[in-house]
Short mmCIF file of C-alpha atoms and ligand atoms in Angstrom, two decimals:
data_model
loop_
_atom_site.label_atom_id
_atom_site.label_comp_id
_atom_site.label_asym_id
_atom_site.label_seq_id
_atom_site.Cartn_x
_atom_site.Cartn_y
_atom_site.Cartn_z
CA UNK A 6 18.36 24.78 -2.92
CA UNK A 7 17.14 27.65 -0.93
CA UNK A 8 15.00 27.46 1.96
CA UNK A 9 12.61 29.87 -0.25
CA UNK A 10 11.86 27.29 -2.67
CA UNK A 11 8.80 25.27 -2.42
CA UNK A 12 9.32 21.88 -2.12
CA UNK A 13 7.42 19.46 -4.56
CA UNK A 14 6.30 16.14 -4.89
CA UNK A 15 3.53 13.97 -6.14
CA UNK A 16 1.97 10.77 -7.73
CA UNK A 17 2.35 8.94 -10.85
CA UNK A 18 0.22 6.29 -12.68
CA UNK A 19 -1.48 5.70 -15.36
CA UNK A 20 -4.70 6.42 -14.90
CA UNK A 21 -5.00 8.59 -12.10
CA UNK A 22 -8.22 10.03 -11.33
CA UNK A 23 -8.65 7.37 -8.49
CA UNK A 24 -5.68 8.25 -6.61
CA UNK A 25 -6.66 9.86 -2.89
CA UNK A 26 -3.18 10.54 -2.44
CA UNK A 27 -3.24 14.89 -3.37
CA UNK A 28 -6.13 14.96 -1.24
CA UNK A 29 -3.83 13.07 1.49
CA UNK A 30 -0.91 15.00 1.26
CA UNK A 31 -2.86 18.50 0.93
CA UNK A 32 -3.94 17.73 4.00
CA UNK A 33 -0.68 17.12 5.93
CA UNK A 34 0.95 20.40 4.25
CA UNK A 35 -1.72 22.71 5.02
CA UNK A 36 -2.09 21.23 8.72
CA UNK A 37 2.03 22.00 9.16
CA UNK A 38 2.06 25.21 7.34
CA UNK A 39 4.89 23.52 4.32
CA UNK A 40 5.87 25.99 1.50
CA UNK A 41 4.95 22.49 -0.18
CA UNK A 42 3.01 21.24 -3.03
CA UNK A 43 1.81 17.73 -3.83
CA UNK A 44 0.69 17.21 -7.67
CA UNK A 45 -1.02 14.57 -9.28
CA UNK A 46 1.06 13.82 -12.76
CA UNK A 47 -0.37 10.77 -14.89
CA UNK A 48 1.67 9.00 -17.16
CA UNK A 49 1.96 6.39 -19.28
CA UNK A 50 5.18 3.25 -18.67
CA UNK A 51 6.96 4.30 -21.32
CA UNK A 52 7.10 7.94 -20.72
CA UNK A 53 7.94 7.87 -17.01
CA UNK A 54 11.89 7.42 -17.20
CA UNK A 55 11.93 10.86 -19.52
CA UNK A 56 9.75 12.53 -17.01
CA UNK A 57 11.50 11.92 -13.67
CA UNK A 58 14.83 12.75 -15.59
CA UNK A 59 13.39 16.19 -16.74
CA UNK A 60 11.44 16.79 -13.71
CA UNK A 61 14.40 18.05 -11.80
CA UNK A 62 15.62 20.71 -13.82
CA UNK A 63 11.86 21.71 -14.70
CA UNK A 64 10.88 22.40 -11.17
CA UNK A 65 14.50 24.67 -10.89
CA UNK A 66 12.96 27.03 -13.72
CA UNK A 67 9.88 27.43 -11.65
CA UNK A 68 11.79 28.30 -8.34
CA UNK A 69 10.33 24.67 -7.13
CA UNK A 70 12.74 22.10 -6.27
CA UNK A 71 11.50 18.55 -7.20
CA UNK A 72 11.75 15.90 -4.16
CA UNK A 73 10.76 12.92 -5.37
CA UNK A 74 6.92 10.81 -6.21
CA UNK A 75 4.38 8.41 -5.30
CA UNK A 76 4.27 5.89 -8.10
CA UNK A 77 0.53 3.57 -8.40
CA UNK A 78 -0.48 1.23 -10.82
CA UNK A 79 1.20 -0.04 -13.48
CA UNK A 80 4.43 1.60 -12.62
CA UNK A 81 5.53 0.18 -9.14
CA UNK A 82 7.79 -2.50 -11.32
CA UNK A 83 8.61 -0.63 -14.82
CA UNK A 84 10.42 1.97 -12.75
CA UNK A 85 12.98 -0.93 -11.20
CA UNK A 86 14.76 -0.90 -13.90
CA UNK A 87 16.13 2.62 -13.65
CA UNK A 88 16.24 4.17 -9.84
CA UNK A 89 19.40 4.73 -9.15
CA UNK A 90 19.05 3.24 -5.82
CA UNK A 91 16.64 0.35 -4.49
CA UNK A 92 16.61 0.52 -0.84
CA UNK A 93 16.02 -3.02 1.18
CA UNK A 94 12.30 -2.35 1.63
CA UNK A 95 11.74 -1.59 -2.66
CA UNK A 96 13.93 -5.27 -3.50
CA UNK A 97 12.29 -7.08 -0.93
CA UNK A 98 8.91 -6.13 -1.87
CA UNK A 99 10.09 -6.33 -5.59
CA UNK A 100 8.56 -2.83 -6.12
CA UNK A 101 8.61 1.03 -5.91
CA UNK A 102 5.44 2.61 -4.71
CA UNK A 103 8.19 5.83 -3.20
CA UNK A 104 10.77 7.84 -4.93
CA UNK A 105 13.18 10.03 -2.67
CA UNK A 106 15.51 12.11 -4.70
CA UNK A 107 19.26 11.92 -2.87
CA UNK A 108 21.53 14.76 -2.51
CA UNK A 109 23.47 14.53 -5.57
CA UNK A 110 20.23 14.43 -7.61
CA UNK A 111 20.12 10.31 -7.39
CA UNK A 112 16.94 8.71 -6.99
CA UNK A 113 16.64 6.44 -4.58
CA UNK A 114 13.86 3.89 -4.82
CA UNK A 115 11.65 2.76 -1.61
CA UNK A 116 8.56 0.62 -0.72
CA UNK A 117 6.26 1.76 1.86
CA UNK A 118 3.49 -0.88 1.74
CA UNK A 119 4.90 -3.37 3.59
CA UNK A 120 5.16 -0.61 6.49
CA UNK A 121 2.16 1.02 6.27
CA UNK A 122 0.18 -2.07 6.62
CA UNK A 123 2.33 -3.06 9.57
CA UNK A 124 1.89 0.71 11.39
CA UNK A 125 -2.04 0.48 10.81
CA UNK A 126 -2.19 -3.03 12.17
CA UNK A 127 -0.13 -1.89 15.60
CA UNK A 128 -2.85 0.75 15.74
CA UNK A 129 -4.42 -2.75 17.22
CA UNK A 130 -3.13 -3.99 20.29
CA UNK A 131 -4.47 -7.33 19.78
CA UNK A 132 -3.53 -7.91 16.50
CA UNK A 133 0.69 -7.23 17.92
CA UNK A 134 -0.38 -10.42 20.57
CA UNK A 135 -0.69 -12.81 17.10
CA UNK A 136 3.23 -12.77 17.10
CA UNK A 137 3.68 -16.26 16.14
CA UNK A 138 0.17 -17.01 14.98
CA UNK A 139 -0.72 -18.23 11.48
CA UNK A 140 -2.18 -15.88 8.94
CA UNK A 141 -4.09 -17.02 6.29
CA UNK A 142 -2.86 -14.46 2.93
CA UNK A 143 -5.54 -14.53 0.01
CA UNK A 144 -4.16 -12.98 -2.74
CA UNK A 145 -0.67 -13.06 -4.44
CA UNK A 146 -0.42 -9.90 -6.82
CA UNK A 147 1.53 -6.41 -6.19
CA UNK A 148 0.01 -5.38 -2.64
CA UNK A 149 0.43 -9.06 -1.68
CA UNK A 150 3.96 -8.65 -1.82
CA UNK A 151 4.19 -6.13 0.47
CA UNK A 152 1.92 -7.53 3.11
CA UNK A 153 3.68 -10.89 2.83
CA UNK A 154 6.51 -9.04 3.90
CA UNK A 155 4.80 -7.31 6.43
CA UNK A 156 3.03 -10.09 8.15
CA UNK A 157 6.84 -11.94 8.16
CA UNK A 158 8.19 -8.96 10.24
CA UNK A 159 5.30 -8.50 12.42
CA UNK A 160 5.93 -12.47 13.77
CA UNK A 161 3.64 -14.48 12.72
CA UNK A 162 5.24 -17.75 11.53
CA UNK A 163 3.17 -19.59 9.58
CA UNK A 164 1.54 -17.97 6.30
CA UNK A 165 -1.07 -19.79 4.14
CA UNK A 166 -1.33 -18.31 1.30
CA UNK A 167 -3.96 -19.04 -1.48
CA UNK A 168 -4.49 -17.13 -5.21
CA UNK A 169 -6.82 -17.96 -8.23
CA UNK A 170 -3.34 -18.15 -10.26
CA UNK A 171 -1.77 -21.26 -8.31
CA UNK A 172 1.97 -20.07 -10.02
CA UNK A 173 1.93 -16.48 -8.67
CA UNK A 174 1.39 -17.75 -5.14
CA UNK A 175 4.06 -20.54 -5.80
CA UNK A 176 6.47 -17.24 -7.25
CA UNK A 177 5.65 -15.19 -4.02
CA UNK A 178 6.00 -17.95 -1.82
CA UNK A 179 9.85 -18.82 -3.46
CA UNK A 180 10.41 -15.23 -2.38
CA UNK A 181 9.25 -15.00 1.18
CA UNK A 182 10.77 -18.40 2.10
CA UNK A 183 9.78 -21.38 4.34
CA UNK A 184 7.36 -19.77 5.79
CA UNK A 185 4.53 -19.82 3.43
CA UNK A 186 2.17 -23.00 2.30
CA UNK A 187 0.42 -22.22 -0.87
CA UNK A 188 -3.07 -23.20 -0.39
CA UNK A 189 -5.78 -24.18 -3.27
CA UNK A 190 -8.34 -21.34 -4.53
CA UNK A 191 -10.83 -24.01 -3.62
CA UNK A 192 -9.71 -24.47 -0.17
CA UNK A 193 -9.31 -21.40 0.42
CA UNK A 194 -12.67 -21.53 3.26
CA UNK A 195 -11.08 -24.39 4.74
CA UNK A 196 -7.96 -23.08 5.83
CA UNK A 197 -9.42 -20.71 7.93
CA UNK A 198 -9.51 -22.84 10.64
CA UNK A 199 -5.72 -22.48 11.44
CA UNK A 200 -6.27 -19.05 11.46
CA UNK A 201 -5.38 -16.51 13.95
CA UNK A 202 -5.34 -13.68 11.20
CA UNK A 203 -7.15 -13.20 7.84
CA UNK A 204 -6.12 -10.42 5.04
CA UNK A 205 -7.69 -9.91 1.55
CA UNK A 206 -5.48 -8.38 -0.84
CA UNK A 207 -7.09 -8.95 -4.08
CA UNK A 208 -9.67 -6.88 -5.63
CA UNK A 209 -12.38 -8.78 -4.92
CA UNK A 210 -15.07 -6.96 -3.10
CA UNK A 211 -13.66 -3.50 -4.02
CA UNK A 212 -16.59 -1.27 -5.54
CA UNK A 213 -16.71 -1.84 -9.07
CA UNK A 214 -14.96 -5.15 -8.71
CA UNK A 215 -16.96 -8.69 -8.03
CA UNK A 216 -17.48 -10.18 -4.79
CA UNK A 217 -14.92 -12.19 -2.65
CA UNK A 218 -16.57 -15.58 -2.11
CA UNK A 219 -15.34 -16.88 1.30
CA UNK A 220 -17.60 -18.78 3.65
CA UNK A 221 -16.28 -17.97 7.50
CA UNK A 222 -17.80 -21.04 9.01
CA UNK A 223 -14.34 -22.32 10.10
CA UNK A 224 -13.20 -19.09 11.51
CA UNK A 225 -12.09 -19.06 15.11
CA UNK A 226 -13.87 -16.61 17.33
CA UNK A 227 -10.42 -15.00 17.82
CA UNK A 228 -9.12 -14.60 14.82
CA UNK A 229 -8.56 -11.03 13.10
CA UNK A 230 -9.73 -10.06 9.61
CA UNK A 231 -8.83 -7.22 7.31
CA UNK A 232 -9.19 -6.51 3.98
CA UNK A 233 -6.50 -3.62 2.54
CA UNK A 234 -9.61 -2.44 0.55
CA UNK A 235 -10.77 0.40 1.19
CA UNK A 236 -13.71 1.28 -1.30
CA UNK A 237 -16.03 0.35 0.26
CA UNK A 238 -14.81 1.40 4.09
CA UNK A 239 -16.48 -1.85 4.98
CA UNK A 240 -15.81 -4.63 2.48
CA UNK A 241 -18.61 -7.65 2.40
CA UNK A 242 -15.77 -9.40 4.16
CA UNK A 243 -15.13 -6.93 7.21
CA UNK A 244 -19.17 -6.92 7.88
CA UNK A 245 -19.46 -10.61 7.66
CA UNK A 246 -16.79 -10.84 10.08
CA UNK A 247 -17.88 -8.20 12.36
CA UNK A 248 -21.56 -9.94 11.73
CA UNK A 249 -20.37 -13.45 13.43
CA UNK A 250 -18.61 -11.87 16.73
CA UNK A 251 -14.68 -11.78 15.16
CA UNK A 252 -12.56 -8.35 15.45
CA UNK A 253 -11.75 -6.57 11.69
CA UNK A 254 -9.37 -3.79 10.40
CA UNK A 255 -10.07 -1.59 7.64
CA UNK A 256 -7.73 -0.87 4.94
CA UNK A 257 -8.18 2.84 4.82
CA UNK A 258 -4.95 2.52 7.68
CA UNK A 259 -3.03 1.00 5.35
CA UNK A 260 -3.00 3.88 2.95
CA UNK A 261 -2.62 6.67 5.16
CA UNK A 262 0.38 5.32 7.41
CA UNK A 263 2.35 4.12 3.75
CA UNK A 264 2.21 7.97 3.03
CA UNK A 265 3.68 9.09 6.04
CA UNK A 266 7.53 8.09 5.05
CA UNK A 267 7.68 9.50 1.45
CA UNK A 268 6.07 12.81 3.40
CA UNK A 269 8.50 12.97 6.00
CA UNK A 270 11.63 12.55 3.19
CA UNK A 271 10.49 15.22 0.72
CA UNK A 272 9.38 17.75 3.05
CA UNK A 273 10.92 17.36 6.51
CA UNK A 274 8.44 17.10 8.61
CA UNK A 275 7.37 13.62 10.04
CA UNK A 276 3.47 13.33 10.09
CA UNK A 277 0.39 11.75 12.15
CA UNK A 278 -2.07 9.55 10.72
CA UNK A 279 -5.06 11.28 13.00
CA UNK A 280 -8.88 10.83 13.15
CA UNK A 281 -8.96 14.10 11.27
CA UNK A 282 -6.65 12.92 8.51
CA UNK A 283 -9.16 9.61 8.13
CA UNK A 284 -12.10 11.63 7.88
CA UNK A 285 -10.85 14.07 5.22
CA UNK A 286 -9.75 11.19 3.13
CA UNK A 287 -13.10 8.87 3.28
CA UNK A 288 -14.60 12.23 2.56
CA UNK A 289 -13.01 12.07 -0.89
CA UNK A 290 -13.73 8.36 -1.21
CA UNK A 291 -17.46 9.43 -1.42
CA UNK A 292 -16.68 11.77 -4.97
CA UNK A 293 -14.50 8.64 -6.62
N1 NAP B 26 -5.05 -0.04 1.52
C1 NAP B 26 -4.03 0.24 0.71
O1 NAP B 26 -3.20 1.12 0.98
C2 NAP B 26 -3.86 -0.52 -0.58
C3 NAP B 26 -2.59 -0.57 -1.19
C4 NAP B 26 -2.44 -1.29 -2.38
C5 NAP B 26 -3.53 -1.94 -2.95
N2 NAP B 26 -4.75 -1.87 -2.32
C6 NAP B 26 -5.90 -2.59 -2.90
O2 NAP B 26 -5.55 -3.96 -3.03
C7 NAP B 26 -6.23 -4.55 -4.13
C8 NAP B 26 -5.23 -5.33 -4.99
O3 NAP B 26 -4.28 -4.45 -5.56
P1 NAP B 26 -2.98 -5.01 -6.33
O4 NAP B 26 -2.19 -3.83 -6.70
O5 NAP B 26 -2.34 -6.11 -5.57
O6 NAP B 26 -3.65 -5.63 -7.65
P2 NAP B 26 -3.07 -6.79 -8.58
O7 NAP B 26 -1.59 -6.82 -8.55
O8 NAP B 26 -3.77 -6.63 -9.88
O9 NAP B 26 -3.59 -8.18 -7.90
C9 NAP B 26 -4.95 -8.52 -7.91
C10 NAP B 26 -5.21 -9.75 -7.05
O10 NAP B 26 -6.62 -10.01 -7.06
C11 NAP B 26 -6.85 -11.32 -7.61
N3 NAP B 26 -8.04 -11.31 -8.44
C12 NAP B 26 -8.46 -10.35 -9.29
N4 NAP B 26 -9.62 -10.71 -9.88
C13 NAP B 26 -9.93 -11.95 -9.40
C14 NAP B 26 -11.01 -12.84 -9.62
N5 NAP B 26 -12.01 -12.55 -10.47
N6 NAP B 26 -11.03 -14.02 -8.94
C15 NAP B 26 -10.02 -14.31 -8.07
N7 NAP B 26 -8.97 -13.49 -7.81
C16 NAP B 26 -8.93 -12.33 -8.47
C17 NAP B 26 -5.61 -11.62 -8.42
O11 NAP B 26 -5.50 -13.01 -8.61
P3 NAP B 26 -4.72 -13.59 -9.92
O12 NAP B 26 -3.26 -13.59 -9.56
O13 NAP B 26 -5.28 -14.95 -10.09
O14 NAP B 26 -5.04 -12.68 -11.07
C18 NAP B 26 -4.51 -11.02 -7.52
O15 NAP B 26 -4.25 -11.85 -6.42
C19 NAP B 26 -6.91 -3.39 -4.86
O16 NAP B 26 -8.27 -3.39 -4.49
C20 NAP B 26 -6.22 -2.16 -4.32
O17 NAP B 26 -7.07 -1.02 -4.29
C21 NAP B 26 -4.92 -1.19 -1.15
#
């Protein structure tokens, strides 16, 4: 590699045209001045393992040198079969949203959810003072993974979690450990009452998608809510929260501090999630 050649990366899924991550990334290497480029490349399950081997040799012919992908849905899981490496934070999670390609042309497979959520829920002083709290998980599919694994390593010690599909919490829960209770879809109002902190990670409530149905009557006045949905800004949940007095997070934090890791390993430079960055992002959000 010569310092010449412009460093590339990218995303992956299948389809694409919702990914804000380009728009992300643009904006990082034209605010540090990279001889970088960030591509949007869809593809379909069974044609990723082809691509990512050609990719490398590819990029050589065009004087680029390939440094690895984002990877959305459906490929986070197809694409454990065949990394070369899983790092701890990929085979905790049980998936690969980050590919880093290693010196000798390996590629080494990471997981930056878990992280991301964590760094955008520090940007809250008062959510690091729930260390040891209970939060109350509702959800149990891909991005539930990750924050399960988050909200384990930010402290809190008791995790109630509670999913339409009773199994996939019961799976999810196996994984974590001790720490999680799998609670009943129905209940899932109830349990709010032993609450100190509150994330949605399904779909419900996300444009397009319907509502989440959760009654905060037994809320504490303390607890924290956030929703890692971020389309709308402000979910039905986060305003009905914000509505009865209780503090909320939105999940647009979530995606920009996950990016920040892949960003720094490609290209070098180790970037800030700033107001600036959050405004050119929901600025795309409004075209989607
Ligand atoms: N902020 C961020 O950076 C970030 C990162 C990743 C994902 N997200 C967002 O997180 C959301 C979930 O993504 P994902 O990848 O985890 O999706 P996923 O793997 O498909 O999981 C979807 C979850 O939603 C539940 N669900 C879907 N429809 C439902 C319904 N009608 N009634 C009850 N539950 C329902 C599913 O329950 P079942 O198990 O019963 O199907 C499951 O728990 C999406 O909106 C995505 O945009 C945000």
């Amino acid at each position: 590699m010569t310092s010449e050649m412009t460093k590339t990366a990218g995303v992956m899924g299948w389809p694409l045209s919702h990914s804000l991550s380009p728009r992300l990334h643009g904006y990082w290497i034209n605010r540090y001045g990279l001889n970088a480029d960030y591509v949007d490349r869809p593809v379909k399950p069974e044609d990723l393992e082809g691509l990512l081997r050609r990719l490398p040799a590819e990029c050589l012919q065009k004087g680029e040198v390939f440094r690895g992908t984002n990877l959305t849905i459906p490929l986070k899981e197809t694409v454990m079969d065949f990394v070369d490496i899983l790092d701890r934070s990929a085979s905790r999670i049980g998936a690969v949203n980050t590919i880093v390609m290693g010196e000798n042309g390996e590629m080494v497979g990471r997981n930056t959810d878990g992280i991301g959520f964590m760094d955008s829920m520090n940007e809250h002083p008062d959510v690091a003072a729930l260390h040891g709290g209970t939060a109350v998980l509702i959800g149990a599919g891909g991005a539930a993974r990750a924050v399960a694994v988050a909200l384990v390593d930010m402290g809190f010690t008791k995790i109630l979690m509670t999913n339409r599909t009773r199994e996939r919490a019961e799976a999810l829960a196996t994984h974590i450990g001790e720490t999680v209770d799998v609670i009943n879809w129905q209940e899932r109002s109830e349990c709010l009452a032993d609450a100190d902190f509150v994330v949605n990670t399904t779909s419900l409530g996300m444009s397009g998608q319907p509502p989440l149905e959760l009654p905060l009557d037994h809320l504490k006045a303390a607890a924290i809510v956030t929703d890692i949905i971020y389309a709308p800004q402000q979910t039905d949940l986060l305003k009905a929260a914000t509505s009865r007095g209780n503090e909320t997070v939105e999940g647009i934090g979530m995606l920009l501090h996950q990016a920040k890791a892949g960003f720094e390993a490609w290209f070098g430079t180790r970037p800030e999630v700033d107001a600036g960055l959050r405004s050119h992002v929901l600025e795309g959000l409004k075209s989607k």
